[in-house]
Amino acid sequence: MSSPIISTPIDTGWCFDHSYAQLPEIFHAAARPALVRKPQLVILNRPLAVFLGLNAEALEECADIFVGNVFPNGAAPLAQAYAGHQYGHFTTLGDGRAILLGEQITPSGERFDIQLKGAGQTPFSRRGDGRAALGPMLREYIISEAMHALGIPTTRSLAVATTGEKVFRQEQLPGAVLTRVAASHIRVGTFEWAAARGDKAALRSLADHTLQRHYPHFVDAENPYLAFLKAVMERQASLLAKWLHVGFIHGVMNTDNMALCGETIDYGPCAFMDTYDPATVFSSIDQHGRYAYGNQPHIAQWNLARLAEALLPLLHGDEKQAIELANEAITGFQTRFKNHWLAGMRKKIGLFTEASEDTALIQALLEWMKQSKADFTNTFRALSSESSSSFSSETAFQDWHQRWQMRLSQQPQSASEVVNLMRQNNPAFIPRNHKVEEALDAASEHGDLSVMQRLLTVLSKPYDHEQELPEYSQPSSSEMYQTYCGT
Ligand code: AMP
Ligand code: MG
């Protein structure tokens, strides 16, 4: 079927700009969503729509927009080009199943990419069909919105709509499109793409665009590109620490899935850890644990080293000096990460003050959790309660608890202040894998969205410790959980 050119006649509040499209041609290709048979809106994120300056009520009637059959006013669709290291191997990629409609300017003047994921083939689709199935798109919706509610920078989900067509995977599945909202979709892989082409002018344009868009305060720095690299690293260090603080495993931290704006992007085989073990992996294809929970900070550093390599021609006119600057910056990542990690972990155990023994105290707790196969989220939740000492009768835990109480007594804050701090930093609810699967199953197999709606409501208030909802806080009874790529 041919593609649409018409725009919606209803005033739905779209206010598009197209700054990315101004970049040199190597960064994008024209792309049009494929017309689909029977668009149906499955879910619309009304609060997000309002935040973006959109008319949520009118959009409820606009399934056509959310599959790409109708363009919102001012949209100028394109697919973005990028490369990336996937599981350590360089490859050229690009949006094979995502189409950028443009950048929505919000009432407060912020700029967000509006992207249709699963809207059909683009010049970068290679052998792929450009489509997506309902289950994985709803999964991205649930997890990204949960991450947002947890206070973790992330792309967001505005809507999911079904196409009325089947997609062919191992089986036939209902086709769907996710409308994704991101500060931008510029990735480490976008820079790798420019560098691989050896096009220094294009690389500079991309760096200037990204600097202006996400780090405008460094535009006038003495060496703006070095400042840019360090600022990207700082945001990633903070982001990775936040992932670890809630037990999040991204699962596919390829360089094309690392966004320079510092948001978590591309929810494929991701999942939250139940039992604490740094070696935890959920993705069926991550057989060597490259993207295991505890390995994520190292991989982030590895990815950032690829960014630094791509930026070399801009860091210094002399290559040797450029390499020195890049190396020095990248080496600093571990310290940056540790600082964020430790600051967050202190809050998780109620520490307002800093003492040299804190790292050892936290490590001792984690060691005990690993040995006794404790649930990550529920352990910290239990520690946040007044009766924390009864959490486990094991001697090792009791010894640790005493040590912790001693440490707490060295700070001036009251017990209730400590509990408050802990409750603000230890979620009561995370997207438990079996609850996510249950919601997806009801939606995909039975067209019942009520299970997902209930889950989304719980996940929208993850720090609400007043609610006792054991159904949502218990880990799954089965240990084995696998997630899949290429969905
Ligand atoms: P991802 O695993 O979602 O990060 O995707 C990696 C690459 O594969 C990106 O370039 C995607 O655009 C592409 N891709 C994933 N699924 C499809 C599909 N169904 N059709 C075309 N390209 C795809
Ligand atoms: Mg990706």
Coordinates of C-alpha atoms and ligand atoms in Angstrom, one line a residue:
M1 CA 0.0 0.0 0.0
S2 CA 1.2 3.5 -0.6
S3 CA 1.9 6.0 2.2
P4 CA -0.1 8.9 3.5
I5 CA 0.6 12.5 2.8
I6 CA -2.4 13.9 4.5
S7 CA -2.3 15.6 7.8
T8 CA -4.8 15.3 10.6
P9 CA -7.6 18.0 10.4
I10 CA -8.2 18.0 14.1
D11 CA -6.1 20.4 16.3
T12 CA -4.3 17.9 18.5
G13 CA -1.6 20.3 19.6
W14 CA 1.3 19.2 17.6
C15 CA 4.1 21.8 17.4
F16 CA 6.9 20.3 15.4
D17 CA 10.4 21.4 14.7
H18 CA 13.0 19.5 12.7
S19 CA 16.5 20.4 13.9
Y20 CA 17.9 16.9 13.4
A21 CA 16.8 17.0 9.7
Q22 CA 19.2 20.0 9.3
L23 CA 22.2 17.8 9.8
P24 CA 24.2 16.6 6.8
E25 CA 22.5 14.0 4.6
I26 CA 24.6 11.1 5.9
F27 CA 22.6 11.1 9.1
H28 CA 19.1 10.5 7.8
A29 CA 17.0 9.1 5.0
A30 CA 13.4 9.9 4.0
A31 CA 11.0 7.3 5.3
R32 CA 7.3 6.9 5.3
P33 CA 5.3 4.7 7.6
A34 CA 3.5 1.9 5.8
L35 CA -0.3 2.2 5.6
V36 CA -1.9 -0.4 7.8
R37 CA -5.3 -2.0 7.7
K38 CA -7.1 -1.4 10.9
P39 CA -5.5 0.9 13.4
Q40 CA -6.7 0.7 17.0
L41 CA -5.5 2.6 20.0
V42 CA -4.5 0.2 22.8
I43 CA -3.2 2.7 25.3
L44 CA -2.6 6.4 25.4
N45 CA -0.5 8.1 28.1
R46 CA -2.7 11.0 28.9
P47 CA -0.5 12.7 31.4
L48 CA 2.5 12.5 29.0
A49 CA 0.3 13.9 26.2
V50 CA -0.7 16.9 28.3
F51 CA 3.0 17.5 29.3
L52 CA 3.9 17.5 25.6
G53 CA 1.2 20.1 25.0
L54 CA -1.1 17.7 23.2
N55 CA -4.9 17.4 23.3
A56 CA -5.3 14.1 25.0
E57 CA -9.0 13.9 24.5
A58 CA -8.8 14.5 20.8
L59 CA -5.9 12.0 20.5
E60 CA -8.0 9.2 21.9
E61 CA -9.8 9.3 18.6
C62 CA -6.6 9.3 16.5
A63 CA -5.4 5.8 16.3
D64 CA -4.5 6.6 12.7
I65 CA -1.7 8.9 13.9
F66 CA -0.3 6.3 16.2
V67 CA 0.3 3.8 13.5
G68 CA 1.5 6.3 10.9
N69 CA -1.6 6.2 8.6
V70 CA -2.1 9.9 9.1
F71 CA 0.7 12.4 9.8
P72 CA 0.1 14.9 12.6
N73 CA 0.3 18.5 11.4
G74 CA 3.9 19.6 10.7
A75 CA 5.4 16.1 10.8
A76 CA 8.3 15.4 8.4
P77 CA 9.2 11.7 8.8
L78 CA 12.7 10.4 8.5
A79 CA 14.8 7.4 9.6
Q80 CA 18.1 8.1 11.4
A81 CA 21.3 6.6 10.3
Y82 CA 23.8 5.1 12.8
A83 CA 26.3 2.4 13.4
G84 CA 27.2 0.6 16.5
H85 CA 29.1 -2.1 18.3
Q86 CA 26.8 -5.0 18.9
Y87 CA 28.2 -7.5 21.4
G88 CA 31.6 -6.0 20.7
H89 CA 31.4 -6.1 16.9
F90 CA 31.1 -3.0 14.7
T91 CA 28.3 -2.9 12.3
T92 CA 26.2 -0.3 10.4
L93 CA 22.6 -0.1 11.4
G94 CA 20.1 2.8 11.3
D95 CA 16.4 2.9 12.2
G96 CA 15.2 -0.2 10.6
R97 CA 11.8 -0.1 12.1
A98 CA 11.5 3.3 13.6
I99 CA 10.4 6.6 12.0
L100 CA 11.0 10.0 13.5
L101 CA 8.0 12.3 12.9
G102 CA 9.8 15.4 14.3
E103 CA 10.6 17.2 17.5
Q104 CA 7.6 18.3 19.5
I105 CA 8.2 21.6 21.2
T106 CA 6.3 21.6 24.6
P107 CA 4.5 24.5 26.1
S108 CA 7.5 25.1 28.3
G109 CA 9.8 25.1 25.3
E110 CA 11.4 21.7 25.7
R111 CA 12.1 19.6 22.7
F112 CA 11.3 15.8 22.4
D113 CA 11.6 13.4 19.5
I114 CA 8.4 11.7 18.5
Q115 CA 9.1 8.4 17.0
L116 CA 6.9 5.6 15.7
K117 CA 8.5 2.2 16.5
G118 CA 7.3 -0.6 14.3
A119 CA 5.8 1.6 11.6
G120 CA 7.3 -0.3 8.6
Q121 CA 10.4 -0.6 6.5
T122 CA 12.9 2.2 6.0
P123 CA 16.1 2.4 3.9
F124 CA 17.9 0.8 6.9
S125 CA 15.7 -2.2 7.4
R126 CA 18.1 -4.7 5.7
R127 CA 16.2 -8.0 5.9
G128 CA 13.8 -6.9 8.6
D129 CA 10.1 -6.3 8.1
G130 CA 10.1 -3.0 10.0
R131 CA 7.3 -4.2 12.2
A132 CA 6.8 -4.9 15.8
A133 CA 4.5 -7.2 17.8
L134 CA 2.1 -6.0 20.4
G135 CA 3.7 -7.8 23.4
P136 CA 7.1 -6.2 23.1
M137 CA 5.7 -2.8 22.5
L138 CA 3.5 -3.0 25.6
R139 CA 6.5 -4.3 27.4
E140 CA 8.5 -1.2 26.5
Y141 CA 5.5 0.9 27.5
I142 CA 5.3 -0.7 31.0
I143 CA 9.0 -0.7 31.8
S144 CA 9.8 2.7 30.5
E145 CA 6.9 4.3 32.4
A146 CA 8.0 2.3 35.5
M147 CA 11.6 3.7 35.1
H148 CA 10.2 7.2 34.8
A149 CA 8.2 6.8 38.0
L150 CA 11.3 5.4 39.7
G151 CA 13.0 8.7 38.9
I152 CA 15.4 7.2 36.3
P153 CA 16.1 9.2 33.1
T154 CA 14.4 7.3 30.3
T155 CA 12.6 7.6 26.9
R156 CA 8.9 7.5 27.4
S157 CA 5.9 5.9 25.8
L158 CA 3.0 8.0 24.5
A159 CA 0.9 5.3 22.9
V160 CA 0.6 1.8 21.6
A161 CA -1.7 1.1 18.7
T162 CA -2.4 -2.2 16.9
T163 CA -2.2 -2.3 13.1
G164 CA -4.9 -5.0 12.5
E165 CA -2.1 -6.9 10.7
K166 CA -0.1 -9.9 11.7
V167 CA 3.7 -9.9 12.1
F168 CA 5.6 -13.1 11.5
R169 CA 8.1 -14.2 14.2
Q170 CA 8.3 -17.8 15.4
E171 CA 4.5 -17.5 15.3
Q172 CA 2.0 -15.0 14.0
L173 CA 1.5 -12.1 16.4
P174 CA -0.6 -9.0 16.4
G175 CA 1.3 -6.1 14.9
A176 CA 1.6 -2.8 16.8
V177 CA 3.4 0.5 16.8
L178 CA 4.8 2.3 19.9
T179 CA 5.0 6.1 19.9
R180 CA 8.3 6.8 21.7
V181 CA 9.2 10.1 23.2
A182 CA 12.9 10.9 23.8
A183 CA 15.0 14.0 24.5
S184 CA 16.7 12.8 21.4
H185 CA 17.6 9.5 19.8
I186 CA 21.2 10.4 19.1
R187 CA 23.4 7.5 20.1
V188 CA 27.0 6.7 20.6
G189 CA 26.5 4.8 17.4
T190 CA 25.5 8.0 15.6
F191 CA 28.9 9.3 16.3
E192 CA 30.5 6.0 15.3
W193 CA 28.7 6.3 12.0
A194 CA 30.1 9.7 11.2
A195 CA 33.6 8.6 12.3
A196 CA 33.4 5.4 10.2
R197 CA 32.6 7.5 7.1
G198 CA 35.7 9.6 7.8
D199 CA 33.6 12.7 7.4
K200 CA 35.0 15.2 9.9
A201 CA 32.7 18.1 8.8
A202 CA 29.7 15.9 9.4
L203 CA 31.1 14.7 12.7
R204 CA 31.6 18.3 13.8
S205 CA 28.0 19.1 12.8
L206 CA 26.7 16.2 14.8
A207 CA 28.8 17.1 17.8
D208 CA 27.7 20.8 17.6
H209 CA 24.0 19.8 17.3
T210 CA 24.2 17.4 20.3
L211 CA 26.2 19.8 22.4
Q212 CA 23.7 22.6 21.7
R213 CA 20.7 20.3 22.3
H214 CA 21.8 18.5 25.4
Y215 CA 24.7 20.3 26.9
P216 CA 24.4 24.0 25.9
H217 CA 26.4 25.3 28.9
F218 CA 29.5 23.7 27.4
V219 CA 29.3 25.3 23.9
D220 CA 31.7 28.0 25.0
A221 CA 34.1 25.8 27.0
E222 CA 37.8 26.0 26.2
N223 CA 37.7 22.6 24.5
P224 CA 33.9 22.1 24.0
Y225 CA 34.2 18.6 22.6
L226 CA 36.3 17.3 25.5
A227 CA 33.8 19.0 27.9
F228 CA 31.0 17.3 25.9
L229 CA 32.6 13.9 26.3
K230 CA 33.1 14.3 30.0
A231 CA 29.5 15.6 30.4
V232 CA 28.1 12.6 28.5
M233 CA 30.2 10.3 30.8
E234 CA 28.9 12.1 33.9
R235 CA 25.3 11.5 32.8
Q236 CA 26.0 7.8 32.0
A237 CA 27.8 7.3 35.3
S238 CA 24.7 8.7 37.1
L239 CA 22.3 6.7 35.0
L240 CA 24.2 3.4 35.5
A241 CA 24.3 3.9 39.2
K242 CA 20.5 4.5 39.2
W243 CA 20.0 1.2 37.3
L244 CA 22.1 -0.7 39.8
H245 CA 20.2 1.0 42.7
V246 CA 16.9 -0.6 41.5
G247 CA 18.3 -3.9 40.1
F248 CA 17.7 -3.0 36.5
I249 CA 19.4 -5.0 33.8
H250 CA 19.3 -3.4 30.3
G251 CA 20.3 -6.6 28.6
V252 CA 21.5 -5.1 25.3
M253 CA 23.9 -2.3 26.0
N254 CA 25.2 -2.1 22.5
T255 CA 26.6 1.3 21.6
D256 CA 23.6 2.0 19.4
N257 CA 21.5 1.6 22.5
M258 CA 23.3 4.3 24.5
A259 CA 21.7 7.7 24.1
L260 CA 23.9 10.8 24.5
C261 CA 21.1 12.7 26.2
G262 CA 21.5 10.3 29.2
E263 CA 18.2 8.6 29.0
T264 CA 17.7 4.8 29.2
I265 CA 16.8 3.7 25.6
D266 CA 15.6 0.6 23.8
Y267 CA 13.8 -1.7 26.1
G268 CA 14.4 -5.1 24.5
P269 CA 15.5 -8.0 26.7
C270 CA 15.6 -5.8 29.9
A271 CA 14.3 -7.0 33.2
F272 CA 14.6 -6.3 37.0
M273 CA 16.5 -8.7 39.1
D274 CA 14.7 -10.5 41.9
T275 CA 17.4 -12.6 43.8
Y276 CA 20.5 -10.5 44.2
D277 CA 23.4 -11.8 42.1
P278 CA 25.7 -9.5 40.2
A279 CA 26.0 -12.2 37.5
T280 CA 22.3 -12.1 36.7
V281 CA 21.5 -12.1 33.0
F282 CA 18.0 -12.4 31.5
S283 CA 18.6 -12.1 27.7
S284 CA 18.6 -15.5 25.9
I285 CA 21.4 -14.4 23.6
D286 CA 23.8 -12.9 26.2
Q287 CA 25.5 -16.2 26.9
H288 CA 28.8 -14.8 28.2
G289 CA 27.2 -12.4 30.6
R290 CA 28.6 -9.3 28.7
Y291 CA 25.5 -7.3 29.9
A292 CA 25.1 -9.0 33.3
Y293 CA 23.8 -6.7 36.1
G294 CA 27.2 -6.2 37.7
N295 CA 29.0 -5.8 34.4
Q296 CA 27.0 -2.8 33.3
P297 CA 29.3 -0.1 34.5
H298 CA 32.2 -1.7 32.7
I299 CA 30.3 -1.9 29.5
A300 CA 29.1 1.7 29.8
Q301 CA 32.8 2.6 30.1
W302 CA 33.6 0.4 27.1
N303 CA 30.8 2.1 25.1
L304 CA 32.1 5.6 26.1
A305 CA 35.5 4.6 24.9
R306 CA 34.0 4.0 21.5
L307 CA 32.4 7.5 21.7
A308 CA 35.8 9.0 22.6
E309 CA 37.4 7.2 19.7
A310 CA 34.8 8.7 17.3
L311 CA 35.4 12.1 18.7
L312 CA 39.2 12.0 18.4
P313 CA 39.5 14.3 15.4
L314 CA 37.6 17.0 17.3
L315 CA 39.4 16.7 20.6
H316 CA 42.8 17.9 19.4
G317 CA 44.5 18.7 16.1
D318 CA 47.4 16.4 17.0
E319 CA 46.2 12.8 17.2
K320 CA 48.6 11.7 19.9
Q321 CA 47.4 14.5 22.2
A322 CA 43.8 13.7 21.3
I323 CA 44.3 10.1 22.4
E324 CA 45.8 11.3 25.6
L325 CA 42.9 13.6 26.4
A326 CA 40.4 10.8 25.5
N327 CA 42.2 8.2 27.6
E328 CA 42.4 10.5 30.6
A329 CA 38.7 11.2 30.3
I330 CA 37.6 7.6 30.0
T331 CA 39.8 6.5 32.9
G332 CA 37.8 8.8 35.0
F333 CA 34.6 7.0 34.4
Q334 CA 35.0 4.4 37.2
T335 CA 35.4 7.1 39.9
R336 CA 32.5 9.1 38.6
F337 CA 30.3 5.9 38.6
K338 CA 31.5 4.9 42.1
N339 CA 30.7 8.3 43.5
H340 CA 27.1 8.1 42.2
W341 CA 26.7 4.5 43.2
L342 CA 28.0 5.1 46.8
A343 CA 25.9 8.3 47.2
G344 CA 22.7 6.4 46.2
M345 CA 23.6 3.3 48.3
R346 CA 24.2 5.5 51.4
K347 CA 20.6 6.7 50.9
K348 CA 19.3 3.2 50.5
I349 CA 20.6 2.3 54.0
G350 CA 19.6 5.6 55.5
L351 CA 22.9 7.4 55.7
F352 CA 22.9 11.2 55.6
T353 CA 26.6 11.5 56.5
E354 CA 29.7 10.0 55.0
A355 CA 32.2 7.8 56.7
S356 CA 35.2 5.9 55.3
E357 CA 33.7 2.5 56.4
D358 CA 30.5 3.0 54.3
T359 CA 31.7 1.1 51.2
A360 CA 32.6 -1.9 53.3
L361 CA 29.4 -1.7 55.2
I362 CA 27.4 -1.7 52.0
Q363 CA 29.5 -4.5 50.4
A364 CA 29.0 -6.6 53.5
L365 CA 25.2 -6.3 53.1
L366 CA 25.4 -7.2 49.4
E367 CA 27.6 -10.1 50.2
W368 CA 25.1 -11.4 52.7
M369 CA 22.3 -10.9 50.2
K370 CA 24.2 -12.9 47.6
Q371 CA 25.0 -15.7 49.9
S372 CA 21.4 -16.0 51.2
K373 CA 19.8 -15.4 47.8
A374 CA 17.9 -12.5 49.1
D375 CA 15.4 -10.6 47.0
F376 CA 17.1 -7.3 46.0
T377 CA 14.0 -5.0 46.3
N378 CA 12.4 -6.6 49.3
T379 CA 15.6 -6.7 51.3
F380 CA 16.0 -2.9 51.1
R381 CA 12.3 -2.5 51.6
A382 CA 12.5 -4.6 54.8
L383 CA 15.4 -2.5 56.0
S384 CA 13.3 0.6 55.5
S385 CA 10.8 -0.7 58.0
E386 CA 10.8 -0.2 61.8
S387 CA 11.1 -3.9 62.4
S388 CA 14.2 -4.4 60.2
S389 CA 16.1 -6.6 62.7
S390 CA 13.5 -9.4 62.3
F391 CA 14.1 -9.6 58.5
S392 CA 16.5 -12.6 59.0
S393 CA 17.6 -14.5 62.1
E394 CA 20.8 -15.6 60.4
T395 CA 23.9 -14.6 62.5
A396 CA 25.6 -13.0 59.5
F397 CA 22.6 -10.7 59.0
Q398 CA 22.2 -10.0 62.7
D399 CA 25.9 -9.0 62.9
W400 CA 25.5 -6.8 59.9
H401 CA 22.4 -5.2 61.4
Q402 CA 24.2 -4.3 64.6
R403 CA 27.1 -2.8 62.6
W404 CA 24.6 -0.8 60.6
Q405 CA 22.7 0.4 63.7
M406 CA 26.1 1.6 65.2
R407 CA 26.8 3.5 62.0
L408 CA 23.3 5.1 62.1
S409 CA 23.8 6.2 65.7
Q410 CA 26.8 8.2 64.6
Q411 CA 24.7 10.6 62.7
P412 CA 22.4 13.3 64.1
Q413 CA 19.3 12.4 62.2
S414 CA 16.3 10.8 64.0
A415 CA 15.0 7.2 63.3
S416 CA 12.0 8.6 61.5
E417 CA 14.2 10.8 59.3
V418 CA 16.3 7.7 58.4
V419 CA 13.2 5.7 57.6
N420 CA 11.9 8.5 55.4
L421 CA 15.2 8.8 53.5
M422 CA 15.2 5.0 52.9
R423 CA 11.6 4.9 51.8
Q424 CA 12.3 7.6 49.2
N425 CA 15.2 5.6 47.8
N426 CA 14.0 2.0 48.1
P427 CA 11.1 1.2 45.8
A428 CA 8.3 -0.9 47.2
F429 CA 7.2 -1.9 43.7
I430 CA 9.2 -2.7 40.6
P431 CA 7.9 -4.4 37.4
R432 CA 8.2 -8.0 38.6
N433 CA 8.8 -10.2 35.6
H434 CA 5.8 -12.5 36.2
K435 CA 3.5 -9.5 36.7
V436 CA 4.7 -8.0 33.4
E437 CA 4.2 -11.3 31.6
E438 CA 0.7 -11.7 33.1
A439 CA -0.3 -8.2 31.9
L440 CA 1.2 -8.8 28.4
D441 CA -0.5 -12.2 28.2
A442 CA -3.9 -10.8 29.1
A443 CA -3.5 -7.9 26.6
S444 CA -2.0 -9.9 23.7
E445 CA -3.8 -13.2 24.0
H446 CA -7.2 -12.1 25.4
G447 CA -7.5 -8.4 24.5
D448 CA -7.9 -7.7 28.2
L449 CA -6.1 -4.5 29.1
S450 CA -7.3 -4.3 32.7
V451 CA -4.4 -6.4 34.1
M452 CA -1.9 -4.0 32.5
Q453 CA -3.8 -0.9 33.7
R454 CA -3.7 -2.2 37.3
L455 CA 0.0 -2.9 37.0
L456 CA 0.7 0.5 35.6
T457 CA -1.2 2.1 38.4
V458 CA 0.9 0.3 41.0
L459 CA 4.1 1.1 39.1
S460 CA 3.2 4.8 38.9
K461 CA 3.8 5.1 42.7
P462 CA 6.8 2.9 43.3
Y463 CA 7.8 4.6 46.6
D464 CA 4.4 4.3 48.2
H465 CA 5.3 2.1 51.2
E466 CA 1.9 2.6 52.7
Q467 CA 0.3 0.2 50.2
E468 CA 0.5 -3.5 51.1
L469 CA 0.1 -5.3 47.8
P470 CA 1.9 -8.6 48.2
E471 CA 0.7 -9.8 44.8
Y472 CA 2.9 -7.0 43.3
S473 CA 5.8 -7.2 45.6
Q474 CA 6.5 -10.9 45.8
P475 CA 9.1 -12.3 43.5
S476 CA 8.1 -14.9 41.0
S477 CA 8.1 -18.5 42.4
S478 CA 10.1 -19.7 39.4
E479 CA 13.7 -18.7 39.1
M480 CA 14.1 -19.1 35.4
Y481 CA 13.1 -16.0 33.4
Q482 CA 14.4 -15.3 29.9
T483 CA 13.9 -12.3 27.6
Y484 CA 14.3 -12.3 23.9
C485 CA 15.9 -9.9 21.3
G486 CA 14.7 -9.1 17.8
T487 CA 11.0 -8.9 18.8
Ligands
AMP1 P1 17.5 -3.2 18.6 O1 17.8 -4.5 19.0 O2 16.0 -2.9 18.7 O3 18.3 -2.1 19.2 O4 17.7 -3.1 17.0 C1 19.0 -3.2 16.4 C2 18.9 -2.9 15.0 O5 18.0 -3.8 14.3 C3 18.4 -1.5 14.7 O6 19.1 -1.0 13.6 C4 16.9 -1.8 14.3 O7 16.4 -0.8 13.5 C5 17.0 -3.1 13.6 N1 15.7 -3.9 13.7 C6 15.2 -4.5 14.8 N2 14.1 -5.1 14.4 C7 13.8 -4.8 13.1 C8 12.8 -5.2 12.2 N3 11.7 -5.9 12.6 N4 12.9 -4.7 11.0 C9 13.9 -4.0 10.6 N5 14.9 -3.6 11.4 C10 14.9 -4.1 12.6
MG2 MG 18.4 -0.2 19.3

